[in-house]
Amino acid sequence: MYWNREIETAGRNEIEKLQLDRLNRAIEGASKTSYYGKIFRENGVNASGIKSIKELSLLPFTTKNDLRLSYPDGMVAVARGEIVRMHASSGTTGKPTVIFYTARDISEWADLVARCMTATGTTRDDVFQNMMSYGLFTGGLGLHYGAERLGAMVIPSATGNSLRQIQLIQDFRTSVIHITPSYSLHLVEVIEQNGINPCDLGIKKAYLGAEPYSEETRTKIENQWGLDAYNSYGLSEMNGPGVAFECENKDGMHVWEDFYIPEIINPDTGETLPDGEEGELVLTHINREAMPIIRYRTRDLTRIIPEPCGCGRTHRRIERIKGRTDDMLIVGGVNVFPSQIESVLMKFPEVGNNYQIVLDRQNNLDRINIKVELYSKMFHGELKELKALNQRLVEELRALIVVNPRIELLEPGSLPPSTGKAVRVIDNRKI
Amino acid sequence: MPQQVSVFAENKPGKIDRITAILEKNDINIRAITISDSGDYGIIKLLLDKPSEGCDALNADGIASTLKDIVAVKIQDRPGGLHSASSILASHGINVEDAYGFTIRESNEAVFVFQVENIQKTERILRDEGFPVLSDKELYLI
């Protein structure tokens, strides 16, 4: 079942012709931005000067740090009046990464997500319960708009409140869910505690996303609910969800090549690797007016599967993400960088320089514990002062990393010293 | 003005053992000890015969410690003994933040030790009402 048969099954030549055309248009748009304007001048890049997709590798990379440095609008290619929405994800050192969309961009994105959902067999007759957070995060609204475009009925239930989620599933006969793997595992427990067999609820499909998980976890989730679970891949820099999606064959995720040009590079040298080899995924967004992004380094490790897929789609697939080339953590679906946590801790003279981030999973929900040492010279002997310190640390961290941390105040000297290669992050979660 | 030593302590076994060993090694006597606990950690308050030396010894060993000013008032060791002092504090609107007490061996007296916001004012009020407020030397030598 196709959403747009012509595009989804287009021949390689046809796809590359469209890509070249759109790439040149993206470069033209990008050259109007203050960020790319300068970079292109320095590198001698001309709009519509690219004659072949292979020449893409001559263009400079764009990193998350470049996005941060051009905050808030250094990469915007259209007039302010054209922009209808923004999304943001957390940055490495405080400033978020902001993405802008025109009305056309939102519409194209919705169409792409409708294509993804159709590829898994979802139709307008389905009831889609979107258990992802709405807001600045792209996951919730991205699938919401796609499902509406498809014509399915959307239940925008968002995250949490498990008993209400169950009630909605039962009363409106939800058939498709969008959920993080960890919340799915938790929700199944709550359903079973209420004496219900999750398989009796009649849910047919789940889209799993926003955090890494293993193939074993997917199989477990499928067995628990008696459904088919599909991997999805997306990142806010490339719109959000919908960049790559599994079809009914569940064997790798199709990257929609009329929207994105995928490359795999050696993360150390930046050299482009041939299809089939594992490396860092680099994506160029060639179908977004408000904010074209050229050769974005995702930091995600995967490989391109060049072989054709049994579903008939010609868009190449990528394997499930193997890991990251940086130290980004994903906690309850939210991206967290240790450097963000460090930047908050270092503002507090009451805590020492040593800290440790311990991640674990309780009742299938991610917990983040931050261990800090009390700095002796700032200790004034009052319990209420320590409690207030704890509270201020929690509030400042929550404001920056969104996730609610637990602070453990330790005696000085309890943690490994910061010199050398101290282990700052201990991840006890099993994924 | 008398002082006590406040120690930051994680809530884990062996904590008091470590503190008392350091104090013993430095020949420092403990007159009274209280622990206020807040789950993961707490504060141990020590009334020592040599508080300044005790505090230094603990800090030197990596234990976060600090000196806190306190009021120590001598009261009668009999029913109503503490009440006679506390009613004066109450009538002057003085809020006792943290307190403990101990009796003096072979006497019918006791000592009430507490933290307040305005120590000098509190000491003056108690003295004016005839209560023996202890100086640092008097307290440490009990």
Coordinates of C-alpha atoms in Angstrom, one line a residue:
Chain A
M1 CA 0.0 0.0 0.0
Y2 CA 1.5 3.3 -1.1
W3 CA 0.6 6.9 -0.2
N4 CA 2.3 8.3 -3.3
R5 CA 3.2 5.3 -5.6
E6 CA 4.9 7.5 -8.2
I7 CA 7.4 8.9 -5.8
E8 CA 7.9 5.9 -3.6
T9 CA 8.7 3.6 -6.5
A10 CA 10.5 6.0 -8.8
G11 CA 13.6 4.8 -10.5
R12 CA 17.0 5.7 -9.2
N13 CA 17.7 8.1 -12.1
E14 CA 14.4 9.8 -11.5
I15 CA 15.1 10.1 -7.8
E16 CA 18.6 11.5 -8.4
K17 CA 17.3 14.0 -10.9
L18 CA 14.7 15.3 -8.4
Q19 CA 17.4 15.4 -5.7
L20 CA 19.7 17.4 -7.9
D21 CA 17.0 19.8 -8.7
R22 CA 15.9 20.2 -5.1
L23 CA 19.5 20.3 -3.8
N24 CA 20.3 23.3 -6.0
R25 CA 17.1 24.9 -4.8
A26 CA 18.1 24.3 -1.2
I27 CA 21.5 25.8 -1.8
E28 CA 19.9 28.8 -3.4
G29 CA 17.7 29.2 -0.3
A30 CA 20.6 28.5 2.1
S31 CA 22.7 31.1 0.4
K32 CA 20.2 33.8 1.6
T33 CA 20.8 32.9 5.2
S34 CA 23.5 34.7 7.1
Y35 CA 25.1 31.5 8.2
Y36 CA 25.3 29.7 4.8
G37 CA 25.8 32.9 2.9
K38 CA 29.2 33.4 4.6
I39 CA 30.2 29.7 4.5
F40 CA 29.3 29.4 0.8
R41 CA 31.2 32.6 -0.1
E42 CA 34.3 31.2 1.7
N43 CA 34.0 27.9 0.0
G44 CA 33.1 29.2 -3.5
V45 CA 29.7 27.4 -3.6
N46 CA 27.2 28.8 -6.2
A47 CA 23.5 28.2 -6.2
S48 CA 22.5 25.9 -9.0
G49 CA 26.2 25.2 -9.6
I50 CA 25.9 21.6 -8.5
K51 CA 25.9 19.3 -11.6
S52 CA 25.7 15.9 -10.0
I53 CA 24.6 14.5 -6.6
K54 CA 28.2 13.2 -6.2
E55 CA 29.4 16.9 -5.9
L56 CA 27.5 17.1 -2.6
S57 CA 30.5 15.7 -0.8
L58 CA 32.4 18.9 -1.8
L59 CA 30.0 21.0 0.4
P60 CA 30.9 21.7 4.0
F61 CA 29.2 19.9 6.9
T62 CA 26.8 21.5 9.3
T63 CA 27.0 20.5 13.0
K64 CA 24.7 21.0 16.0
N65 CA 27.2 23.5 17.2
D66 CA 26.7 25.5 13.9
L67 CA 23.0 25.5 14.6
R68 CA 23.6 26.7 18.1
L69 CA 26.0 29.5 17.0
S70 CA 23.4 30.7 14.5
Y71 CA 20.7 30.9 17.2
P72 CA 18.1 32.1 16.9
D73 CA 17.6 32.8 13.2
G74 CA 21.0 32.7 11.4
M75 CA 19.8 29.8 9.2
V76 CA 16.4 31.2 8.2
A77 CA 16.0 31.5 4.5
V78 CA 12.5 33.2 4.3
A79 CA 10.9 36.4 5.5
R80 CA 9.6 36.3 9.1
G81 CA 6.0 36.5 7.8
E82 CA 6.4 33.2 6.0
I83 CA 7.2 31.3 9.1
V84 CA 4.3 29.5 10.8
R85 CA 5.9 27.3 13.4
M86 CA 9.1 26.6 15.3
H87 CA 10.3 23.5 17.2
A88 CA 13.3 23.2 19.4
S89 CA 15.5 20.6 20.9
S90 CA 18.1 20.8 23.7
G91 CA 21.5 22.1 22.9
T92 CA 24.8 21.0 24.3
T93 CA 25.5 24.0 26.4
G94 CA 22.2 25.7 27.2
K95 CA 21.1 27.3 23.9
P96 CA 18.5 25.1 22.2
T97 CA 18.5 24.2 18.5
V98 CA 15.6 25.9 16.8
I99 CA 14.0 24.8 13.6
F100 CA 11.5 26.9 11.6
Y101 CA 8.8 25.9 9.2
T102 CA 6.7 27.7 6.6
A103 CA 3.1 26.6 6.0
R104 CA 4.3 24.6 3.0
D105 CA 7.0 22.9 5.1
I106 CA 4.4 21.8 7.7
S107 CA 2.2 20.6 4.9
E108 CA 5.0 18.7 3.2
W109 CA 6.1 17.2 6.5
A110 CA 2.5 16.0 7.3
D111 CA 2.4 14.4 3.8
L112 CA 5.7 12.6 4.4
V113 CA 4.5 11.3 7.8
A114 CA 1.2 10.1 6.1
R115 CA 3.5 8.3 3.7
C116 CA 5.3 6.6 6.5
M117 CA 2.1 5.5 8.2
T118 CA 0.7 4.2 5.0
A119 CA 3.8 2.1 4.4
T120 CA 3.0 0.2 7.6
G121 CA -0.6 -0.4 6.6
T122 CA -2.3 2.3 8.6
T123 CA -5.4 3.8 6.9
R124 CA -8.1 6.4 7.4
D125 CA -10.1 3.8 9.2
D126 CA -7.6 3.6 12.1
V127 CA -7.8 5.2 15.5
F128 CA -4.4 6.6 16.3
Q129 CA -3.4 7.3 20.0
N130 CA -0.4 9.6 20.1
M131 CA 1.3 9.0 23.5
M132 CA 4.2 11.3 22.8
S133 CA 4.8 14.7 24.3
Y134 CA 3.5 17.6 22.4
G135 CA 5.2 21.0 22.4
L136 CA 8.6 22.0 21.4
F137 CA 9.5 18.4 20.9
T138 CA 8.7 17.4 17.3
G139 CA 7.6 13.8 18.0
G140 CA 4.1 14.6 19.2
L141 CA 2.9 17.2 16.6
G142 CA 4.8 15.5 13.8
L143 CA 2.9 12.2 13.9
H144 CA -0.3 14.1 14.8
Y145 CA -0.3 16.1 11.6
G146 CA 0.7 13.1 9.5
A147 CA -2.1 11.0 10.9
E148 CA -4.7 13.7 10.3
R149 CA -3.4 14.1 6.7
L150 CA -3.9 10.3 6.3
G151 CA -7.4 10.7 7.6
A152 CA -7.1 8.5 10.7
M153 CA -8.8 9.7 13.9
V154 CA -6.2 11.1 16.2
I155 CA -6.4 10.9 20.0
P156 CA -3.8 13.5 21.2
S157 CA -3.4 11.8 24.6
A158 CA 0.3 12.8 25.0
T159 CA 2.4 11.2 27.6
G160 CA 1.6 9.9 31.1
N161 CA -1.6 9.4 33.0
S162 CA -1.7 5.7 32.3
L163 CA -5.2 5.0 33.6
R164 CA -6.6 7.6 31.2
Q165 CA -4.6 6.2 28.3
I166 CA -6.1 2.7 29.0
Q167 CA -9.6 4.2 29.2
L168 CA -9.1 6.0 25.9
I169 CA -7.8 2.8 24.2
Q170 CA -10.9 0.9 25.5
D171 CA -13.6 3.5 24.8
F172 CA -12.4 4.6 21.3
R173 CA -10.9 1.2 20.1
T174 CA -7.5 2.6 19.4
S175 CA -5.8 0.5 16.7
V176 CA -2.4 2.3 16.3
I177 CA -0.2 3.8 19.0
H178 CA 2.9 6.1 19.0
I179 CA 4.9 5.5 22.1
T180 CA 8.4 5.4 23.5
P181 CA 9.6 1.8 24.1
S182 CA 10.1 2.5 27.8
Y183 CA 6.6 4.0 28.3
S184 CA 5.2 1.0 26.4
L185 CA 6.8 -1.4 28.8
H186 CA 5.5 0.6 31.8
L187 CA 2.0 0.9 30.4
V188 CA 1.8 -2.8 29.8
E189 CA 2.5 -3.3 33.5
V190 CA -0.2 -0.9 34.5
I191 CA -2.7 -2.6 32.2
E192 CA -1.9 -6.0 33.7
Q193 CA -2.2 -4.7 37.2
N194 CA -5.7 -3.6 36.3
G195 CA -6.5 -7.2 35.4
I196 CA -6.5 -6.6 31.6
N197 CA -4.6 -8.6 29.0
P198 CA -3.0 -6.0 26.7
C199 CA -3.6 -8.4 23.8
D200 CA -7.4 -8.1 24.3
L201 CA -7.3 -4.4 23.7
G202 CA -7.0 -4.9 19.9
I203 CA -4.1 -2.6 19.1
K204 CA -2.6 -3.6 15.8
K205 CA 0.4 -1.4 15.4
A206 CA 2.9 0.7 17.4
Y207 CA 5.3 3.2 16.2
L208 CA 8.3 3.2 18.5
G209 CA 10.6 6.2 18.7
A210 CA 12.4 8.9 20.5
E211 CA 14.9 6.7 22.3
P212 CA 17.2 3.8 21.4
Y213 CA 16.1 0.2 22.0
S214 CA 17.2 -3.2 20.9
E215 CA 15.6 -5.7 18.5
E216 CA 14.8 -7.8 21.6
T217 CA 12.8 -5.0 23.1
R218 CA 10.8 -4.6 19.9
T219 CA 10.0 -8.3 19.9
K220 CA 9.0 -8.1 23.6
I221 CA 6.7 -5.1 23.0
E222 CA 5.1 -6.9 20.0
N223 CA 4.4 -10.0 22.1
Q224 CA 3.1 -8.1 25.1
W225 CA 0.5 -6.3 23.0
G226 CA 0.1 -8.8 20.2
L227 CA 0.9 -6.1 17.6
D228 CA 3.4 -5.1 14.9
A229 CA 6.0 -2.5 16.1
Y230 CA 7.7 -0.3 13.6
N231 CA 11.0 1.5 13.9
S232 CA 11.0 5.2 13.0
Y233 CA 13.8 7.6 12.7
G234 CA 13.8 11.4 12.8
L235 CA 15.5 14.4 14.4
S236 CA 14.2 17.9 14.8
E237 CA 17.0 19.3 12.6
M238 CA 15.5 17.3 9.7
N239 CA 11.8 18.3 10.7
G240 CA 11.3 15.5 13.3
P241 CA 9.8 12.1 12.8
G242 CA 9.3 10.8 9.3
V243 CA 12.9 11.0 8.0
A244 CA 13.1 7.2 7.7
F245 CA 10.5 4.6 8.5
E246 CA 10.0 0.9 8.3
C247 CA 7.6 -0.6 5.8
E248 CA 5.5 -3.7 6.5
N249 CA 8.6 -5.8 5.9
K250 CA 10.2 -4.4 9.0
D251 CA 13.7 -4.8 7.6
G252 CA 15.4 -1.4 7.8
M253 CA 14.0 2.1 7.5
H254 CA 13.4 3.7 4.1
V255 CA 15.0 7.2 4.0
W256 CA 12.6 9.4 1.9
E257 CA 15.1 10.5 -0.7
D258 CA 12.9 13.1 -2.3
F259 CA 13.2 15.0 1.0
Y260 CA 16.6 14.0 2.2
I261 CA 19.9 13.0 0.8
P262 CA 21.6 10.5 3.1
E263 CA 25.3 9.9 3.2
I264 CA 27.4 7.7 5.4
I265 CA 30.8 9.2 6.4
N266 CA 33.8 8.1 8.5
P267 CA 33.2 10.2 11.6
D268 CA 36.9 10.8 12.2
T269 CA 38.0 11.8 8.7
G270 CA 34.7 13.1 7.2
E271 CA 35.3 10.9 4.1
T272 CA 32.2 9.6 2.4
L273 CA 31.8 5.8 2.6
P274 CA 30.2 3.5 0.0
D275 CA 26.7 2.1 0.6
G276 CA 26.8 -0.9 3.0
E277 CA 29.6 0.4 5.2
E278 CA 28.9 1.5 8.7
G279 CA 29.6 5.1 9.7
E280 CA 27.9 8.4 10.7
L281 CA 24.7 9.4 9.0
V282 CA 24.8 12.8 7.3
L283 CA 21.6 14.2 6.0
T284 CA 20.8 17.1 3.7
H285 CA 17.2 18.5 3.8
I286 CA 16.3 19.3 0.3
N287 CA 12.6 20.1 0.8
R288 CA 12.3 22.8 3.4
E289 CA 11.9 26.4 2.5
A290 CA 12.3 28.0 5.9
M291 CA 15.4 26.3 6.9
P292 CA 17.5 24.3 4.4
I293 CA 20.2 22.3 6.2
I294 CA 23.2 21.0 4.2
R295 CA 25.1 17.9 5.1
Y296 CA 24.0 17.8 8.8
R297 CA 26.1 15.5 10.9
T298 CA 23.5 13.5 12.9
R299 CA 26.1 11.8 15.1
D300 CA 24.0 8.6 14.6
L301 CA 25.9 5.5 13.5
T302 CA 24.2 3.2 10.9
R303 CA 24.7 1.9 7.4
I304 CA 22.8 2.2 4.2
I305 CA 21.2 -1.0 2.9
P306 CA 21.6 -0.7 -0.9
E307 CA 19.6 -3.8 -1.8
P308 CA 16.1 -3.3 -3.1
C309 CA 13.2 -3.9 -0.6
G310 CA 10.5 -6.4 -1.2
C311 CA 7.9 -3.8 -0.7
G312 CA 8.7 -2.2 -4.1
R313 CA 9.9 1.1 -2.7
T314 CA 13.1 2.3 -4.3
H315 CA 14.2 4.7 -1.5
R316 CA 17.2 3.2 0.2
R317 CA 17.0 1.9 3.7
I318 CA 19.2 2.5 6.8
E319 CA 19.7 0.0 9.6
R320 CA 18.5 0.6 13.1
I321 CA 20.8 3.2 14.8
K322 CA 23.8 1.4 16.4
G323 CA 24.9 4.3 18.6
R324 CA 26.3 7.8 18.7
T325 CA 29.6 9.4 17.9
D326 CA 29.1 11.9 20.8
D327 CA 28.1 11.6 24.4
M328 CA 24.5 12.5 24.0
L329 CA 22.2 10.6 26.4
I330 CA 18.5 9.9 25.7
V331 CA 16.5 10.0 29.0
G332 CA 12.8 9.3 28.7
G333 CA 12.9 10.3 25.1
V334 CA 14.6 13.6 25.8
N335 CA 18.1 14.4 24.5
V336 CA 20.5 15.3 27.3
F337 CA 24.2 16.1 27.1
P338 CA 26.4 15.7 30.1
S339 CA 27.9 19.1 29.3
Q340 CA 24.5 20.7 30.0
I341 CA 24.4 19.2 33.4
E342 CA 27.9 20.2 34.1
S343 CA 27.2 23.8 33.1
V344 CA 24.5 24.0 35.7
L345 CA 26.5 22.3 38.5
M346 CA 29.4 24.6 37.9
K347 CA 27.2 27.6 38.7
F348 CA 26.8 26.4 42.2
P349 CA 29.7 27.3 44.5
E350 CA 28.2 24.9 47.1
V351 CA 29.1 21.8 45.1
G352 CA 32.5 20.6 44.2
N353 CA 33.9 19.9 40.7
N354 CA 33.2 16.2 40.8
Y355 CA 29.9 14.8 39.7
Q356 CA 28.4 11.6 38.3
I357 CA 25.3 11.0 36.3
V358 CA 23.7 7.7 37.0
L359 CA 20.9 6.5 34.7
D360 CA 18.7 3.6 35.6
R361 CA 15.2 2.4 34.9
Q362 CA 12.6 1.9 37.6
N363 CA 9.2 0.4 36.5
N364 CA 10.4 0.8 33.0
L365 CA 10.8 4.6 33.4
D366 CA 14.1 6.3 33.0
R367 CA 15.6 8.0 36.1
I368 CA 18.5 10.3 36.2
N369 CA 20.4 10.6 39.4
I370 CA 23.1 13.3 39.7
K371 CA 25.6 12.8 42.4
V372 CA 27.5 15.9 43.6
E373 CA 29.8 16.5 46.4
L374 CA 29.2 19.2 48.9
Y375 CA 32.1 21.7 48.9
S376 CA 33.4 21.9 52.5
K377 CA 34.0 25.6 52.6
M378 CA 30.4 26.4 51.6
F379 CA 29.0 24.2 54.4
H380 CA 27.3 26.3 57.1
G381 CA 25.9 23.5 59.2
E382 CA 22.2 23.9 58.4
L383 CA 19.9 21.1 57.2
K384 CA 17.4 23.6 55.7
E385 CA 20.2 25.2 53.7
L386 CA 21.1 21.8 52.2
K387 CA 17.5 21.1 51.4
A388 CA 17.2 24.5 49.7
L389 CA 20.4 23.8 47.7
N390 CA 19.0 20.5 46.6
Q391 CA 15.8 22.2 45.5
R392 CA 17.6 24.9 43.5
L393 CA 19.8 22.3 41.8
V394 CA 16.7 20.3 40.8
E395 CA 14.9 23.4 39.5
E396 CA 17.8 24.7 37.5
L397 CA 18.6 21.4 35.9
R398 CA 14.9 20.7 35.1
A399 CA 14.7 24.1 33.4
L400 CA 17.6 23.2 31.1
I401 CA 17.3 19.5 30.5
V402 CA 13.5 19.1 30.8
V403 CA 14.0 15.8 32.7
N404 CA 13.4 15.9 36.4
P405 CA 16.6 14.8 38.1
R406 CA 17.2 13.3 41.5
I407 CA 20.1 15.0 43.3
E408 CA 22.4 13.1 45.7
L409 CA 24.5 15.3 47.9
L410 CA 27.7 13.4 48.9
E411 CA 30.5 14.0 51.3
P412 CA 33.6 15.6 49.8
G413 CA 35.9 13.1 48.3
S414 CA 33.2 10.5 47.6
L415 CA 33.5 10.6 43.8
P416 CA 36.4 9.9 41.5
P417 CA 38.5 13.1 40.9
S418 CA 37.9 15.1 37.8
T419 CA 41.5 14.8 36.6
G420 CA 42.1 12.2 34.0
K421 CA 39.4 10.1 32.4
A422 CA 36.8 10.1 35.2
V423 CA 33.7 8.1 34.5
R424 CA 31.0 10.8 34.5
V425 CA 28.1 8.8 33.2
I426 CA 27.0 5.4 34.5
D427 CA 24.2 3.9 32.4
N428 CA 22.6 1.0 34.3
R429 CA 19.6 0.8 31.9
K430 CA 19.2 -2.3 29.8
I431 CA 17.9 -1.5 26.4
Chain B
M1 CA 30.2 32.7 72.9
P2 CA 30.0 28.9 72.9
Q3 CA 30.1 26.9 69.7
Q4 CA 29.2 23.4 68.6
V5 CA 30.5 21.5 65.6
S6 CA 28.1 20.7 62.7
V7 CA 29.1 17.9 60.4
F8 CA 27.6 17.0 57.0
A9 CA 27.1 13.2 56.9
E10 CA 25.7 10.9 54.3
N11 CA 23.3 8.4 55.7
K12 CA 25.5 5.3 55.7
P13 CA 27.1 2.9 58.2
G14 CA 30.4 3.7 59.7
K15 CA 29.9 7.5 59.8
I16 CA 29.9 8.0 63.5
D17 CA 32.7 5.5 63.9
R18 CA 34.9 7.6 61.6
I19 CA 34.1 10.9 63.4
T20 CA 34.5 9.6 66.9
A21 CA 37.8 7.9 66.0
I22 CA 39.2 11.2 64.8
L23 CA 38.1 13.0 67.9
E24 CA 39.5 10.3 70.2
K25 CA 42.9 10.5 68.4
N26 CA 43.0 14.2 69.0
D27 CA 42.0 13.7 72.7
I28 CA 38.7 15.6 72.3
N29 CA 35.8 14.8 74.5
I30 CA 32.2 14.8 73.4
R31 CA 29.7 16.3 75.8
A32 CA 26.6 15.8 73.6
I33 CA 25.7 14.6 70.2
T34 CA 22.5 14.8 68.1
I35 CA 21.8 13.7 64.5
S36 CA 19.2 15.3 62.3
D37 CA 18.4 13.1 59.4
S38 CA 17.0 14.0 56.0
G39 CA 16.8 10.8 54.1
D40 CA 20.0 10.5 52.1
Y41 CA 22.1 12.8 54.4
G42 CA 21.9 14.6 57.7
I43 CA 23.8 16.8 60.1
I44 CA 25.6 15.6 63.1
K45 CA 25.9 18.2 65.9
L46 CA 28.7 17.7 68.4
L47 CA 29.2 19.6 71.7
L48 CA 33.0 19.2 72.3
D49 CA 35.3 20.3 75.0
K50 CA 37.6 21.7 72.3
P51 CA 35.3 22.6 69.4
S52 CA 37.7 24.6 67.3
E53 CA 40.3 21.9 67.4
G54 CA 37.7 19.2 66.8
C55 CA 36.3 21.1 63.8
D56 CA 39.8 21.5 62.3
A57 CA 40.7 17.8 62.9
L58 CA 37.5 16.7 61.1
N59 CA 38.0 19.0 58.2
A60 CA 41.6 17.9 57.9
D61 CA 40.3 14.4 57.4
G62 CA 38.0 15.5 54.6
I63 CA 34.8 15.6 56.7
A64 CA 32.8 18.8 55.9
S65 CA 32.4 20.5 59.3
T66 CA 31.7 23.9 60.6
L67 CA 31.4 25.8 63.8
K68 CA 28.0 27.1 64.9
D69 CA 27.3 29.7 67.6
I70 CA 24.9 28.5 70.3
V71 CA 23.3 29.5 73.5
A72 CA 23.9 27.3 76.6
V73 CA 21.9 28.0 79.6
K74 CA 22.0 26.3 83.0
I75 CA 18.7 25.1 84.3
Q76 CA 17.4 23.1 87.2
D77 CA 17.2 19.3 86.8
R78 CA 13.6 19.0 88.1
P79 CA 10.1 18.9 86.6
G80 CA 9.5 22.4 85.1
G81 CA 13.1 23.2 84.9
L82 CA 13.2 23.7 81.2
H83 CA 9.8 25.2 81.2
S84 CA 11.0 28.1 83.3
A85 CA 13.6 29.0 80.7
S86 CA 11.4 28.3 77.6
S87 CA 8.6 30.4 78.9
I88 CA 10.9 33.4 79.0
L89 CA 12.0 32.8 75.4
A90 CA 8.4 32.5 74.3
S91 CA 7.4 35.7 76.0
H92 CA 10.1 37.5 74.1
G93 CA 9.1 35.9 70.8
I94 CA 12.4 34.0 70.4
N95 CA 12.2 31.0 68.2
V96 CA 14.4 28.0 69.1
E97 CA 15.7 26.6 65.9
D98 CA 17.4 23.5 67.0
A99 CA 18.0 22.3 70.5
Y100 CA 19.2 19.5 72.9
G101 CA 20.0 19.2 76.5
F102 CA 22.0 17.1 79.0
T103 CA 22.3 16.8 82.7
I104 CA 25.4 17.5 84.8
R105 CA 26.8 14.6 86.7
E106 CA 26.4 14.6 90.5
S107 CA 24.4 17.8 90.5
N108 CA 20.7 18.7 90.2
E109 CA 21.5 20.9 87.2
A110 CA 21.1 20.5 83.5
V111 CA 22.2 22.4 80.4
F112 CA 19.9 23.4 77.6
V113 CA 21.7 24.1 74.3
F114 CA 20.0 25.7 71.4
Q115 CA 20.4 27.7 68.2
V116 CA 18.6 31.0 67.6
E117 CA 18.8 33.8 65.2
N118 CA 19.9 36.6 67.6
I119 CA 22.3 35.0 70.1
Q120 CA 23.4 38.1 72.0
K121 CA 19.8 39.3 72.5
T122 CA 18.7 35.9 73.7
E123 CA 21.7 35.6 76.1
R124 CA 20.9 39.1 77.5
I125 CA 17.2 38.2 78.1
L126 CA 18.0 35.0 79.9
R127 CA 20.7 36.7 82.1
D128 CA 18.2 39.5 82.9
E129 CA 15.8 36.9 84.1
G130 CA 18.5 35.4 86.3
F131 CA 19.4 32.3 84.3
P132 CA 23.1 31.4 84.3
V133 CA 24.1 31.6 80.6
L134 CA 27.3 29.7 80.1
S135 CA 30.4 31.2 78.4
D136 CA 32.4 29.1 76.1
K137 CA 35.0 28.2 78.8
E138 CA 32.3 27.4 81.4
L139 CA 30.5 25.1 78.9
Y140 CA 33.5 23.2 77.7
L141 CA 34.8 22.5 81.2
I142 CA 31.6 21.0 82.5

